[in-house]
mmCIF file of N, CA and C in Angstrom:
data_model
loop_
_atom_site.group_PDB
_atom_site.id
_atom_site.type_symbol
_atom_site.label_atom_id
_atom_site.label_comp_id
_atom_site.label_asym_id
_atom_site.label_seq_id
_atom_site.Cartn_x
_atom_site.Cartn_y
_atom_site.Cartn_z
ATOM 1 N N MET A 1 -101.938 44.479 40.160
ATOM 2 C CA MET A 1 -100.665 43.763 40.799
ATOM 3 C C MET A 1 -99.813 44.849 41.408
ATOM 4 N N GLY A 2 -99.360 44.427 42.840
ATOM 5 C CA GLY A 2 -98.514 45.457 43.539
ATOM 6 C C GLY A 2 -96.915 44.867 43.390
ATOM 7 N N LEU A 3 -96.303 45.579 44.002
ATOM 8 C CA LEU A 3 -94.853 45.464 44.043
ATOM 9 C C LEU A 3 -94.499 44.482 44.893
ATOM 10 N N ASN A 4 -95.119 43.443 45.955
ATOM 11 C CA ASN A 4 -94.304 42.293 46.380
ATOM 12 C C ASN A 4 -95.185 41.490 45.650
ATOM 13 N N ASP A 5 -96.039 41.269 44.208
ATOM 14 C CA ASP A 5 -96.166 40.170 43.812
ATOM 15 C C ASP A 5 -95.389 39.108 43.521
ATOM 16 N N SER A 6 -95.867 37.771 43.473
ATOM 17 C CA SER A 6 -94.536 36.995 42.886
ATOM 18 C C SER A 6 -94.298 37.636 41.628
ATOM 19 N N ASP A 7 -94.415 37.499 40.686
ATOM 20 C CA ASP A 7 -94.159 38.012 39.376
ATOM 21 C C ASP A 7 -92.968 39.128 39.400
ATOM 22 N N ASN A 8 -93.099 39.898 40.725
ATOM 23 C CA ASN A 8 -91.758 40.684 40.510
ATOM 24 C C ASN A 8 -90.515 40.036 41.278
ATOM 25 N N GLU A 9 -90.116 39.284 41.023
ATOM 26 C CA GLU A 9 -88.398 38.519 41.673
ATOM 27 C C GLU A 9 -87.327 39.021 41.329
ATOM 28 N N LYS A 10 -87.232 39.843 40.182
ATOM 29 C CA LYS A 10 -86.025 40.538 39.891
ATOM 30 C C LYS A 10 -86.088 42.206 40.684
ATOM 31 N N THR A 11 -85.270 42.541 40.879
ATOM 32 C CA THR A 11 -84.890 43.922 41.443
ATOM 33 C C THR A 11 -83.993 44.617 40.784
ATOM 34 N N LEU A 12 -84.563 45.929 39.973
ATOM 35 C CA LEU A 12 -84.054 46.892 39.518
ATOM 36 C C LEU A 12 -83.438 47.784 39.928
ATOM 37 N N THR A 13 -82.608 48.243 38.876
ATOM 38 C CA THR A 13 -81.535 49.262 39.583
ATOM 39 C C THR A 13 -81.597 50.374 38.509
ATOM 40 N N ILE A 14 -81.314 51.596 39.120
ATOM 41 C CA ILE A 14 -81.158 52.665 37.927
ATOM 42 C C ILE A 14 -80.047 53.455 39.287
ATOM 43 N N LEU A 15 -79.106 54.550 38.271
ATOM 44 C CA LEU A 15 -78.549 55.246 38.893
ATOM 45 C C LEU A 15 -79.167 56.377 38.729
ATOM 46 N N VAL A 16 -79.183 57.715 39.384
ATOM 47 C CA VAL A 16 -79.146 59.185 39.347
ATOM 48 C C VAL A 16 -78.637 60.100 39.771
ATOM 49 N N ASN A 17 -78.011 61.252 39.260
ATOM 50 C CA ASN A 17 -76.762 61.562 39.252
ATOM 51 C C ASN A 17 -77.803 63.151 39.178
ATOM 52 N N THR A 18 -77.052 63.671 40.333
ATOM 53 C CA THR A 18 -78.217 65.089 40.605
ATOM 54 C C THR A 18 -77.394 66.654 40.038
ATOM 55 N N LYS A 19 -75.870 66.052 39.909
ATOM 56 C CA LYS A 19 -74.887 67.177 39.385
ATOM 57 C C LYS A 19 -75.660 67.362 38.099
ATOM 58 N N TYR A 20 -75.720 66.234 36.898
ATOM 59 C CA TYR A 20 -76.198 66.511 35.641
ATOM 60 C C TYR A 20 -77.362 66.293 35.441
ATOM 61 N N SER A 21 -77.995 66.353 36.478
ATOM 62 C CA SER A 21 -79.451 65.909 36.150
ATOM 63 C C SER A 21 -79.419 64.746 34.876
ATOM 64 N N ARG A 22 -78.993 63.647 35.193
ATOM 65 C CA ARG A 22 -79.139 62.474 34.506
ATOM 66 C C ARG A 22 -79.684 60.970 35.547
ATOM 67 N N ILE A 23 -80.378 60.241 34.573
ATOM 68 C CA ILE A 23 -80.590 59.095 35.302
ATOM 69 C C ILE A 23 -80.407 57.795 34.535
ATOM 70 N N THR A 24 -79.512 57.499 34.595
ATOM 71 C CA THR A 24 -78.755 56.008 33.589
ATOM 72 C C THR A 24 -80.000 54.993 34.274
ATOM 73 N N VAL A 25 -80.544 54.483 32.856
ATOM 74 C CA VAL A 25 -81.264 53.109 32.829
ATOM 75 C C VAL A 25 -80.517 52.297 32.266
ATOM 76 N N HIS A 26 -80.236 51.121 33.268
ATOM 77 C CA HIS A 26 -79.019 50.036 32.831
ATOM 78 C C HIS A 26 -80.255 48.763 31.680
ATOM 79 N N LYS A 27 -79.568 48.533 30.935
ATOM 80 C CA LYS A 27 -80.314 47.448 29.782
ATOM 81 C C LYS A 27 -80.958 46.364 30.790
ATOM 82 N N SER A 28 -80.626 45.769 31.548
ATOM 83 C CA SER A 28 -81.586 44.762 32.567
ATOM 84 C C SER A 28 -83.040 45.856 32.803
ATOM 85 N N THR A 29 -82.815 47.096 33.188
ATOM 86 C CA THR A 29 -84.264 47.682 33.444
ATOM 87 C C THR A 29 -84.987 47.793 32.235
ATOM 88 N N LEU A 30 -84.543 48.075 31.009
ATOM 89 C CA LEU A 30 -84.874 48.386 29.694
ATOM 90 C C LEU A 30 -85.580 47.106 29.252
ATOM 91 N N ASN A 31 -84.942 45.748 29.550
ATOM 92 C CA ASN A 31 -85.490 44.780 29.223
ATOM 93 C C ASN A 31 -86.478 44.117 30.370
ATOM 94 N N ALA A 32 -86.442 44.606 31.325
ATOM 95 C CA ALA A 32 -88.007 44.179 31.920
ATOM 96 C C ALA A 32 -89.085 44.992 31.973
ATOM 97 N N LEU A 33 -88.673 46.239 31.106
ATOM 98 C CA LEU A 33 -90.027 47.144 30.638
ATOM 99 C C LEU A 33 -89.935 46.661 28.908
ATOM 100 N N GLY A 34 -89.639 45.701 28.598
ATOM 101 C CA GLY A 34 -89.697 44.770 26.885
ATOM 102 C C GLY A 34 -88.978 45.704 26.368
ATOM 103 N N LEU A 35 -88.098 46.359 26.537
ATOM 104 C CA LEU A 35 -87.331 46.920 25.059
ATOM 105 C C LEU A 35 -87.810 47.931 24.478
ATOM 106 N N PRO A 36 -88.450 49.009 25.549
ATOM 107 C CA PRO A 36 -89.207 49.678 24.533
ATOM 108 C C PRO A 36 -88.622 50.837 23.989
ATOM 109 N N ALA A 37 -88.860 51.336 23.011
ATOM 110 C CA ALA A 37 -88.432 52.458 21.965
ATOM 111 C C ALA A 37 -88.451 53.829 22.796
ATOM 112 N N PHE A 38 -89.560 53.949 23.610
ATOM 113 C CA PHE A 38 -89.590 55.086 24.443
ATOM 114 C C PHE A 38 -89.767 54.945 26.034
ATOM 115 N N ILE A 39 -89.750 55.862 26.578
ATOM 116 C CA ILE A 39 -89.693 55.777 28.014
ATOM 117 C C ILE A 39 -90.314 57.082 28.400
ATOM 118 N N GLN A 40 -91.126 57.292 29.674
ATOM 119 C CA GLN A 40 -91.942 58.213 30.193
ATOM 120 C C GLN A 40 -91.558 58.033 31.511
ATOM 121 N N LEU A 41 -91.247 59.525 31.956
ATOM 122 C CA LEU A 41 -90.852 59.521 33.392
ATOM 123 C C LEU A 41 -91.872 59.953 34.694
ATOM 124 N N GLY A 42 -92.184 59.243 35.571
ATOM 125 C CA GLY A 42 -92.855 59.684 36.820
ATOM 126 C C GLY A 42 -92.597 59.907 38.148
ATOM 127 N N TYR A 43 -93.145 60.856 39.209
ATOM 128 C CA TYR A 43 -92.832 60.129 40.017
ATOM 129 C C TYR A 43 -94.477 60.739 40.817
ATOM 130 N N ASN A 44 -94.214 59.935 42.023
ATOM 131 C CA ASN A 44 -95.054 59.881 42.895
ATOM 132 C C ASN A 44 -95.022 60.320 44.215
ATOM 133 N N SER A 45 -95.120 61.902 44.612
ATOM 134 C CA SER A 45 -94.450 62.757 46.058
ATOM 135 C C SER A 45 -94.916 62.101 47.148
ATOM 136 N N ASN A 46 -96.225 61.484 47.651
ATOM 137 C CA ASN A 46 -96.523 61.085 48.026
ATOM 138 C C ASN A 46 -96.263 59.632 48.554
ATOM 139 N N LYS A 47 -95.895 59.064 47.623
ATOM 140 C CA LYS A 47 -95.107 57.605 47.989
ATOM 141 C C LYS A 47 -93.996 57.699 48.070
ATOM 142 N N LYS A 48 -92.940 58.924 47.610
ATOM 143 C CA LYS A 48 -92.031 59.017 46.938
ATOM 144 C C LYS A 48 -91.362 58.255 46.240
ATOM 145 N N ARG A 49 -91.532 57.787 44.835
ATOM 146 C CA ARG A 49 -91.306 57.028 44.241
ATOM 147 C C ARG A 49 -91.122 57.561 42.496
ATOM 148 N N LEU A 50 -89.997 57.319 41.940
ATOM 149 C CA LEU A 50 -89.758 57.681 40.935
ATOM 150 C C LEU A 50 -90.240 56.392 39.917
ATOM 151 N N MET A 51 -90.879 56.455 38.626
ATOM 152 C CA MET A 51 -91.827 55.634 37.982
ATOM 153 C C MET A 51 -91.007 55.811 36.524
ATOM 154 N N LEU A 52 -90.932 54.333 35.644
ATOM 155 C CA LEU A 52 -90.547 54.657 34.542
ATOM 156 C C LEU A 52 -91.856 53.604 33.734
ATOM 157 N N PHE A 53 -92.135 54.338 32.923
ATOM 158 C CA PHE A 53 -92.905 53.503 31.926
ATOM 159 C C PHE A 53 -92.652 53.139 30.570
ATOM 160 N N GLY A 54 -92.516 51.799 30.000
ATOM 161 C CA GLY A 54 -92.358 51.818 28.858
ATOM 162 C C GLY A 54 -93.476 51.812 27.715
ATOM 163 N N ALA A 55 -92.940 52.704 26.701
ATOM 164 C CA ALA A 55 -94.005 52.689 25.710
ATOM 165 C C ALA A 55 -93.456 52.333 24.041
ATOM 166 N N ASN A 56 -94.031 51.681 23.022
ATOM 167 C CA ASN A 56 -93.569 52.019 22.019
ATOM 168 C C ASN A 56 -93.915 52.515 20.944
ATOM 169 N N ASN A 57 -94.538 53.749 21.710
ATOM 170 C CA ASN A 57 -95.127 54.907 20.414
ATOM 171 C C ASN A 57 -94.837 56.275 21.240
ATOM 172 N N GLN A 58 -94.435 57.016 20.438
ATOM 173 C CA GLN A 58 -93.792 58.281 20.877
ATOM 174 C C GLN A 58 -95.118 59.158 20.866
ATOM 175 N N SER A 59 -95.077 59.549 22.194
ATOM 176 C CA SER A 59 -96.622 60.677 23.004
ATOM 177 C C SER A 59 -95.812 61.358 23.602
ATOM 178 N N GLN A 60 -96.847 62.350 23.746
ATOM 179 C CA GLN A 60 -96.285 64.231 24.572
ATOM 180 C C GLN A 60 -95.323 62.979 26.033
ATOM 181 N N ASN A 61 -94.445 63.837 26.048
ATOM 182 C CA ASN A 61 -93.515 63.385 27.558
ATOM 183 C C ASN A 61 -92.703 62.035 27.351
ATOM 184 N N THR A 62 -92.623 61.570 26.183
ATOM 185 C CA THR A 62 -91.929 60.236 26.000
ATOM 186 C C THR A 62 -90.801 60.592 25.745
ATOM 187 N N ILE A 63 -89.230 59.671 26.002
ATOM 188 C CA ILE A 63 -88.446 59.890 25.807
ATOM 189 C C ILE A 63 -87.718 58.729 25.108
ATOM 190 N N ARG A 64 -87.151 58.903 23.996
ATOM 191 C CA ARG A 64 -86.858 58.032 22.724
ATOM 192 C C ARG A 64 -85.455 57.375 23.621
ATOM 193 N N VAL A 65 -85.391 56.062 23.758
ATOM 194 C CA VAL A 65 -84.388 55.158 24.113
ATOM 195 C C VAL A 65 -83.092 55.237 23.152
ATOM 196 N N VAL A 66 -81.611 55.736 23.311
ATOM 197 C CA VAL A 66 -80.720 55.134 22.756
ATOM 198 C C VAL A 66 -79.635 54.561 23.554
ATOM 199 N N LEU A 67 -79.534 53.187 23.356
ATOM 200 C CA LEU A 67 -78.391 52.753 24.318
ATOM 201 C C LEU A 67 -77.272 53.237 23.670
ATOM 202 N N LYS A 68 -76.139 53.444 24.958
ATOM 203 C CA LYS A 68 -75.013 53.863 24.970
ATOM 204 C C LYS A 68 -73.976 52.931 25.160
ATOM 205 N N HIS A 69 -73.075 52.182 24.266
ATOM 206 C CA HIS A 69 -72.496 50.755 24.110
ATOM 207 C C HIS A 69 -73.315 49.531 24.814
ATOM 208 N N ASN A 70 -74.443 49.425 24.215
ATOM 209 C CA ASN A 70 -75.283 48.501 24.270
ATOM 210 C C ASN A 70 -75.269 48.591 25.097
ATOM 211 N N SER A 71 -75.546 48.864 26.537
ATOM 212 C CA SER A 71 -75.481 48.365 28.119
ATOM 213 C C SER A 71 -76.971 49.269 28.743
ATOM 214 N N PHE A 72 -76.738 50.570 28.760
ATOM 215 C CA PHE A 72 -77.396 51.649 29.590
ATOM 216 C C PHE A 72 -78.144 52.443 28.688
ATOM 217 N N CYS A 73 -78.531 53.592 28.627
ATOM 218 C CA CYS A 73 -79.446 54.919 28.418
ATOM 219 C C CYS A 73 -79.368 55.786 29.317
ATOM 220 N N TYR A 74 -78.889 57.034 28.660
ATOM 221 C CA TYR A 74 -79.065 58.413 29.978
ATOM 222 C C TYR A 74 -80.520 59.205 29.690
ATOM 223 N N ILE A 75 -81.076 59.493 30.326
ATOM 224 C CA ILE A 75 -82.225 60.162 30.761
ATOM 225 C C ILE A 75 -81.814 61.942 31.323
ATOM 226 N N HIS A 76 -81.652 62.628 30.377
ATOM 227 C CA HIS A 76 -81.583 64.074 31.124
ATOM 228 C C HIS A 76 -82.513 64.885 31.231
ATOM 229 N N SER A 77 -82.815 65.536 32.538
ATOM 230 C CA SER A 77 -84.124 66.518 32.567
ATOM 231 C C SER A 77 -83.468 67.420 34.022
ATOM 232 N N ARG A 78 -83.261 68.595 33.594
ATOM 233 C CA ARG A 78 -83.071 69.422 34.989
ATOM 234 C C ARG A 78 -84.371 69.858 35.757
ATOM 235 N N SER A 79 -85.677 69.517 34.859
ATOM 236 C CA SER A 79 -87.024 70.205 35.586
ATOM 237 C C SER A 79 -87.523 69.124 36.339
ATOM 238 N N PHE A 80 -87.350 67.558 35.844
ATOM 239 C CA PHE A 80 -87.863 66.428 36.650
ATOM 240 C C PHE A 80 -86.874 66.250 37.524
ATOM 241 N N MET A 81 -85.527 66.509 37.632
ATOM 242 C CA MET A 81 -84.383 66.343 38.852
ATOM 243 C C MET A 81 -84.840 67.370 40.013
ATOM 244 N N ALA A 82 -84.832 68.488 39.383
ATOM 245 C CA ALA A 82 -85.465 69.266 40.809
ATOM 246 C C ALA A 82 -86.654 68.579 41.367
ATOM 247 N N GLY A 83 -87.652 68.103 40.950
ATOM 248 C CA GLY A 83 -88.902 67.748 41.240
ATOM 249 C C GLY A 83 -88.397 66.723 42.143
ATOM 250 N N LEU A 84 -87.832 65.609 41.540
ATOM 251 C CA LEU A 84 -87.307 64.641 42.521
ATOM 252 C C LEU A 84 -86.642 65.206 44.104
ATOM 253 N N MET A 85 -85.796 65.865 43.602
ATOM 254 C CA MET A 85 -84.917 66.570 44.621
ATOM 255 C C MET A 85 -86.260 67.116 45.847
ATOM 256 N N SER A 86 -86.921 67.972 45.384
ATOM 257 C CA SER A 86 -87.591 68.322 46.078
ATOM 258 C C SER A 86 -88.373 67.784 46.611
ATOM 259 N N VAL A 87 -88.955 66.414 46.289
ATOM 260 C CA VAL A 87 -89.584 65.596 47.409
ATOM 261 C C VAL A 87 -88.746 64.034 48.416
ATOM 262 N N SER A 88 -87.284 64.359 47.908
ATOM 263 C CA SER A 88 -86.780 63.621 48.802
ATOM 264 C C SER A 88 -85.726 64.058 49.272
ATOM 265 N N LYS A 89 -85.559 63.817 50.659
ATOM 266 C CA LYS A 89 -84.189 64.404 51.196
ATOM 267 C C LYS A 89 -83.561 63.978 51.364
ATOM 268 N N ALA A 90 -83.234 62.397 50.696
ATOM 269 C CA ALA A 90 -81.971 61.763 49.962
ATOM 270 C C ALA A 90 -81.605 62.138 49.184
ATOM 271 N N LEU A 91 -81.783 62.632 48.207
ATOM 272 C CA LEU A 91 -81.095 63.312 47.375
ATOM 273 C C LEU A 91 -80.411 64.755 47.562
ATOM 274 N N LYS A 92 -79.399 64.890 47.369
ATOM 275 C CA LYS A 92 -78.266 65.749 47.472
ATOM 276 C C LYS A 92 -78.336 66.517 45.962
ATOM 277 N N LYS A 93 -77.448 67.556 46.130
ATOM 278 C CA LYS A 93 -77.020 68.174 45.345
ATOM 279 C C LYS A 93 -75.714 67.523 44.877
ATOM 280 N N GLU A 94 -75.014 67.512 43.646
ATOM 281 C CA GLU A 94 -74.123 66.955 42.652
ATOM 282 C C GLU A 94 -73.822 65.363 43.964
ATOM 283 N N GLY A 95 -74.872 64.249 44.117
ATOM 284 C CA GLY A 95 -74.485 63.124 44.156
ATOM 285 C C GLY A 95 -74.966 62.120 43.257
ATOM 286 N N THR A 96 -74.330 61.173 43.268
ATOM 287 C CA THR A 96 -74.772 59.369 42.568
ATOM 288 C C THR A 96 -75.455 58.770 43.324
ATOM 289 N N TYR A 97 -76.724 58.347 43.070
ATOM 290 C CA TYR A 97 -77.289 57.539 43.699
ATOM 291 C C TYR A 97 -78.064 56.044 42.942
ATOM 292 N N LEU A 98 -77.951 54.875 43.656
ATOM 293 C CA LEU A 98 -78.564 54.152 43.113
ATOM 294 C C LEU A 98 -79.715 53.801 43.902
ATOM 295 N N LEU A 99 -80.879 53.698 42.854
ATOM 296 C CA LEU A 99 -81.649 53.636 43.440
ATOM 297 C C LEU A 99 -82.684 51.601 43.290
ATOM 298 N N LYS A 100 -83.332 51.167 43.881
ATOM 299 C CA LYS A 100 -83.891 49.880 43.701
ATOM 300 C C LYS A 100 -85.073 49.953 43.727
ATOM 301 N N GLY A 101 -85.635 49.155 42.374
ATOM 302 C CA GLY A 101 -87.160 49.135 42.039
ATOM 303 C C GLY A 101 -87.640 47.721 41.916
ATOM 304 N N GLU A 102 -88.807 47.852 41.361
ATOM 305 C CA GLU A 102 -89.347 46.774 40.814
ATOM 306 C C GLU A 102 -90.228 46.868 39.735
ATOM 307 N N MET A 103 -90.889 45.960 39.275
ATOM 308 C CA MET A 103 -91.449 45.816 38.239
ATOM 309 C C MET A 103 -92.966 45.243 38.341
ATOM 310 N N ASP A 104 -93.851 46.213 37.631
ATOM 311 C CA ASP A 104 -95.270 45.904 37.459
ATOM 312 C C ASP A 104 -95.429 45.633 36.332
ATOM 313 N N LYS A 105 -95.371 44.456 35.650
ATOM 314 C CA LYS A 105 -95.319 44.054 34.502
ATOM 315 C C LYS A 105 -97.242 44.360 33.962
ATOM 316 N N GLN A 106 -98.493 44.207 34.533
ATOM 317 C CA GLN A 106 -99.639 44.797 34.234
ATOM 318 C C GLN A 106 -99.222 46.371 33.655
ATOM 319 N N LEU A 107 -98.786 46.892 34.377
ATOM 320 C CA LEU A 107 -98.680 48.449 33.450
ATOM 321 C C LEU A 107 -97.471 48.888 32.756
ATOM 322 N N SER A 108 -96.481 47.849 32.721
ATOM 323 C CA SER A 108 -95.043 48.062 31.810
ATOM 324 C C SER A 108 -94.453 49.280 32.631
ATOM 325 N N ALA A 109 -94.342 49.025 34.010
ATOM 326 C CA ALA A 109 -93.605 49.847 34.753
ATOM 327 C C ALA A 109 -93.016 49.929 35.633
ATOM 328 N N ALA A 110 -91.892 50.642 36.353
ATOM 329 C CA ALA A 110 -91.115 50.264 37.054
ATOM 330 C C ALA A 110 -90.937 51.429 38.083
ATOM 331 N N TYR A 111 -90.916 50.838 39.281
ATOM 332 C CA TYR A 111 -91.028 51.707 40.202
ATOM 333 C C TYR A 111 -89.744 51.734 41.286
ATOM 334 N N PHE A 112 -89.374 52.582 41.604
ATOM 335 C CA PHE A 112 -88.083 52.918 42.048
ATOM 336 C C PHE A 112 -88.368 54.048 43.252
ATOM 337 N N SER A 113 -87.978 53.159 44.462
ATOM 338 C CA SER A 113 -87.865 53.929 46.063
ATOM 339 C C SER A 113 -87.106 55.229 46.340
ATOM 340 N N LEU A 114 -87.273 56.310 46.549
ATOM 341 C CA LEU A 114 -86.516 57.434 46.603
ATOM 342 C C LEU A 114 -85.930 57.298 48.082
ATOM 343 N N ASP A 115 -87.050 56.661 48.937
ATOM 344 C CA ASP A 115 -86.560 56.914 50.293
ATOM 345 C C ASP A 115 -85.477 56.068 50.419
ATOM 346 N N ASN A 116 -85.091 55.195 49.621
ATOM 347 C CA ASN A 116 -84.259 54.022 49.761
ATOM 348 C C ASN A 116 -82.782 54.302 49.023
ATOM 349 N N ALA A 117 -82.438 55.569 48.262
ATOM 350 C CA ALA A 117 -81.579 56.389 47.639
ATOM 351 C C ALA A 117 -80.112 55.812 48.193
ATOM 352 N N GLU A 118 -79.393 55.135 47.931
ATOM 353 C CA GLU A 118 -78.093 54.905 48.521
ATOM 354 C C GLU A 118 -77.124 56.029 47.426
ATOM 355 N N ARG A 119 -76.073 56.298 48.295
ATOM 356 C CA ARG A 119 -75.339 57.286 47.795
ATOM 357 C C ARG A 119 -73.986 56.302 46.888
ATOM 358 N N VAL A 120 -73.726 56.545 45.871
ATOM 359 C CA VAL A 120 -72.795 55.240 45.444
ATOM 360 C C VAL A 120 -71.396 55.603 45.222
ATOM 361 N N LEU A 121 -71.484 57.180 44.616
ATOM 362 C CA LEU A 121 -70.133 57.711 44.282
ATOM 363 C C LEU A 121 -70.300 59.305 43.889
ATOM 364 N N GLU A 122 -69.556 60.047 44.241
ATOM 365 C CA GLU A 122 -69.192 61.699 43.544
ATOM 366 C C GLU A 122 -69.385 61.648 42.389
ATOM 367 N N SER A 123 -69.944 62.784 42.095
ATOM 368 C CA SER A 123 -70.297 63.010 40.811
ATOM 369 C C SER A 123 -69.322 63.113 40.092
ATOM 370 N N THR A 124 -67.774 63.614 40.938
ATOM 371 C CA THR A 124 -66.164 63.997 40.168
ATOM 372 C C THR A 124 -65.439 62.647 39.657
ATOM 373 N N ASP A 125 -66.238 61.468 40.389
ATOM 374 C CA ASP A 125 -65.209 60.433 40.218
ATOM 375 C C ASP A 125 -65.832 59.815 39.109
ATOM 376 N N ARG A 126 -67.254 59.926 38.193
ATOM 377 C CA ARG A 126 -67.065 59.510 37.080
ATOM 378 C C ARG A 126 -67.735 60.959 35.863
ATOM 379 N N GLY A 127 -66.734 60.317 34.505
ATOM 380 C CA GLY A 127 -66.898 60.918 33.704
ATOM 381 C C GLY A 127 -68.641 61.147 32.694
ATOM 382 N N ASN A 128 -69.092 62.016 31.909
ATOM 383 C CA ASN A 128 -69.875 62.017 31.331
ATOM 384 C C ASN A 128 -70.307 60.360 30.072
#
């Protein structure tokens, strides 16, 4: 199943904050992943895509999903953010970026293009 298949009707979004090394995953994206208990991050440097995989069991490199205000979860990782910034010219220090993606239901994965990252806020405009 590819990203352009008819099952991928809904565009998903996440926010990437390079200053705080934080990814904000909105509840709609978590819903598309099947409200997993854990998430695993990945990125494909050749295709310049960030990937989120849903998992119901903890394993190596998974992150527990803890909803904030019942609407989003934060993922913090300096090393992951450094990796993203090394493969994407669009992501600069101290910026907040909107990434749009699509769901691959067979893999229980959401894919977000780094090439189309849209700067939406200065990091100082938004609190922790």
